[in-house]
Amino acid sequence: FMVGGGILTHGLPPVHHLFEDWASYTTVVPTFGHLLQGVVPALLNVAFGLVAGGVVLATVSALGAVRARFKA
């Protein structure tokens, strides 16, 4: 999901830049800020990939159900 989410966000520049901006805000966290700056984009890409995968799964499932209804 992380790779797919990363591919999708790189294809959507506003989303990619939003995630990078959110990651830059983590630098204010004492001690772990710079570590978080590297981890946050990956976690956001995972979340984006999970949501996108869920949307695709729901769409394919719904289309399969409609198709099965008309096929019977």
PDB file of C-alpha atoms in Angstrom:
ATOM      1  CA  PHE A   1       0.000   0.000   0.000  1.00  0.00           C
ATOM      2  CA  MET A   2       2.881   2.348   0.682  1.00  0.00           C
ATOM      3  CA  VAL A   3       4.318   1.950  -2.803  1.00  0.00           C
ATOM      4  CA  GLY A   4       0.915   2.318  -4.455  1.00  0.00           C
ATOM      5  CA  GLY A   5       0.051   5.292  -2.276  1.00  0.00           C
ATOM      6  CA  GLY A   6       3.399   6.878  -3.090  1.00  0.00           C
ATOM      7  CA  ILE A   7       2.878   6.365  -6.807  1.00  0.00           C
ATOM      8  CA  LEU A   8      -0.600   7.878  -6.600  1.00  0.00           C
ATOM      9  CA  THR A   9       0.504  10.883  -4.550  1.00  0.00           C
ATOM     10  CA  HIS A  10       3.430  11.580  -6.873  1.00  0.00           C
ATOM     11  CA  GLY A  11       0.914  11.610  -9.722  1.00  0.00           C
ATOM     12  CA  LEU A  12      -1.180  14.170  -7.838  1.00  0.00           C
ATOM     13  CA  PRO A  13       1.226  17.059  -7.165  1.00  0.00           C
ATOM     14  CA  PRO A  14      -1.103  18.996  -4.824  1.00  0.00           C
ATOM     15  CA  VAL A  15      -1.464  15.934  -2.579  1.00  0.00           C
ATOM     16  CA  HIS A  16       2.266  15.225  -2.692  1.00  0.00           C
ATOM     17  CA  HIS A  17       3.108  18.805  -1.726  1.00  0.00           C
ATOM     18  CA  LEU A  18       0.488  18.777   1.016  1.00  0.00           C
ATOM     19  CA  PHE A  19       2.046  15.650   2.524  1.00  0.00           C
ATOM     20  CA  GLU A  20       5.518  17.197   2.312  1.00  0.00           C
ATOM     21  CA  ASP A  21       4.239  20.355   4.007  1.00  0.00           C
ATOM     22  CA  TRP A  22       2.677  18.313   6.803  1.00  0.00           C
ATOM     23  CA  ALA A  23       5.952  16.451   7.242  1.00  0.00           C
ATOM     24  CA  SER A  24       7.893  19.717   7.492  1.00  0.00           C
ATOM     25  CA  TYR A  25       5.739  20.776  10.454  1.00  0.00           C
ATOM     26  CA  THR A  26       7.114  17.854  12.464  1.00  0.00           C
ATOM     27  CA  THR A  27      10.545  19.478  12.734  1.00  0.00           C
ATOM     28  CA  VAL A  28       9.279  21.523  15.693  1.00  0.00           C
ATOM     29  CA  VAL A  29       8.960  18.342  17.777  1.00  0.00           C
ATOM     30  CA  PRO A  30      11.931  18.237  20.140  1.00  0.00           C
ATOM     31  CA  THR A  31      14.426  15.396  19.712  1.00  0.00           C
ATOM     32  CA  PHE A  32      12.415  13.340  17.192  1.00  0.00           C
ATOM     33  CA  GLY A  33      11.336  16.068  14.760  1.00  0.00           C
ATOM     34  CA  HIS A  34      13.788  15.245  11.998  1.00  0.00           C
ATOM     35  CA  LEU A  35      13.085  11.531  12.307  1.00  0.00           C
ATOM     36  CA  LEU A  36       9.362  12.217  12.029  1.00  0.00           C
ATOM     37  CA  GLN A  37       9.966  14.353   8.955  1.00  0.00           C
ATOM     38  CA  GLY A  38      11.182  11.228   7.173  1.00  0.00           C
ATOM     39  CA  VAL A  39       8.543   8.872   8.554  1.00  0.00           C
ATOM     40  CA  VAL A  40       5.410  11.007   8.209  1.00  0.00           C
ATOM     41  CA  PRO A  41       5.331  11.060   4.375  1.00  0.00           C
ATOM     42  CA  ALA A  42       5.632   7.267   4.318  1.00  0.00           C
ATOM     43  CA  LEU A  43       2.771   6.896   6.788  1.00  0.00           C
ATOM     44  CA  LEU A  44       0.637   9.339   4.810  1.00  0.00           C
ATOM     45  CA  ASN A  45       1.374   7.392   1.619  1.00  0.00           C
ATOM     46  CA  VAL A  46       0.292   4.187   3.385  1.00  0.00           C
ATOM     47  CA  ALA A  47      -2.961   5.828   4.476  1.00  0.00           C
ATOM     48  CA  PHE A  48      -3.574   7.191   0.975  1.00  0.00           C
ATOM     49  CA  GLY A  49      -2.864   3.776  -0.545  1.00  0.00           C
ATOM     50  CA  LEU A  50      -5.261   2.065   1.878  1.00  0.00           C
ATOM     51  CA  VAL A  51      -8.039   4.537   1.101  1.00  0.00           C
ATOM     52  CA  ALA A  52      -7.452   4.259  -2.652  1.00  0.00           C
ATOM     53  CA  GLY A  53      -7.373   0.458  -2.417  1.00  0.00           C
ATOM     54  CA  GLY A  54     -10.610   0.481  -0.425  1.00  0.00           C
ATOM     55  CA  VAL A  55     -12.298   2.643  -3.044  1.00  0.00           C
ATOM     56  CA  VAL A  56     -11.143   0.331  -5.832  1.00  0.00           C
ATOM     57  CA  LEU A  57     -12.228  -2.770  -3.899  1.00  0.00           C
ATOM     58  CA  ALA A  58     -15.675  -1.301  -3.204  1.00  0.00           C
ATOM     59  CA  THR A  59     -16.088  -0.294  -6.847  1.00  0.00           C
ATOM     60  CA  VAL A  60     -15.030  -3.678  -8.211  1.00  0.00           C
ATOM     61  CA  SER A  61     -17.250  -5.500  -5.701  1.00  0.00           C
ATOM     62  CA  ALA A  62     -20.255  -3.347  -6.567  1.00  0.00           C
ATOM     63  CA  LEU A  63     -19.714  -3.782 -10.299  1.00  0.00           C
ATOM     64  CA  GLY A  64     -19.338  -7.542  -9.824  1.00  0.00           C
ATOM     65  CA  ALA A  65     -22.625  -7.700  -7.920  1.00  0.00           C
ATOM     66  CA  VAL A  66     -24.442  -5.698 -10.597  1.00  0.00           C
ATOM     67  CA  ARG A  67     -22.932  -7.817 -13.336  1.00  0.00           C
ATOM     68  CA  ALA A  68     -23.912 -11.056 -11.554  1.00  0.00           C
ATOM     69  CA  ARG A  69     -27.479  -9.817 -11.142  1.00  0.00           C
ATOM     70  CA  PHE A  70     -27.858  -9.136 -14.865  1.00  0.00           C
ATOM     71  CA  LYS A  71     -26.076 -12.350 -15.826  1.00  0.00           C
ATOM     72  CA  ALA A  72     -28.457 -14.578 -13.861  1.00  0.00           C
TER      73      ALA A  72
END
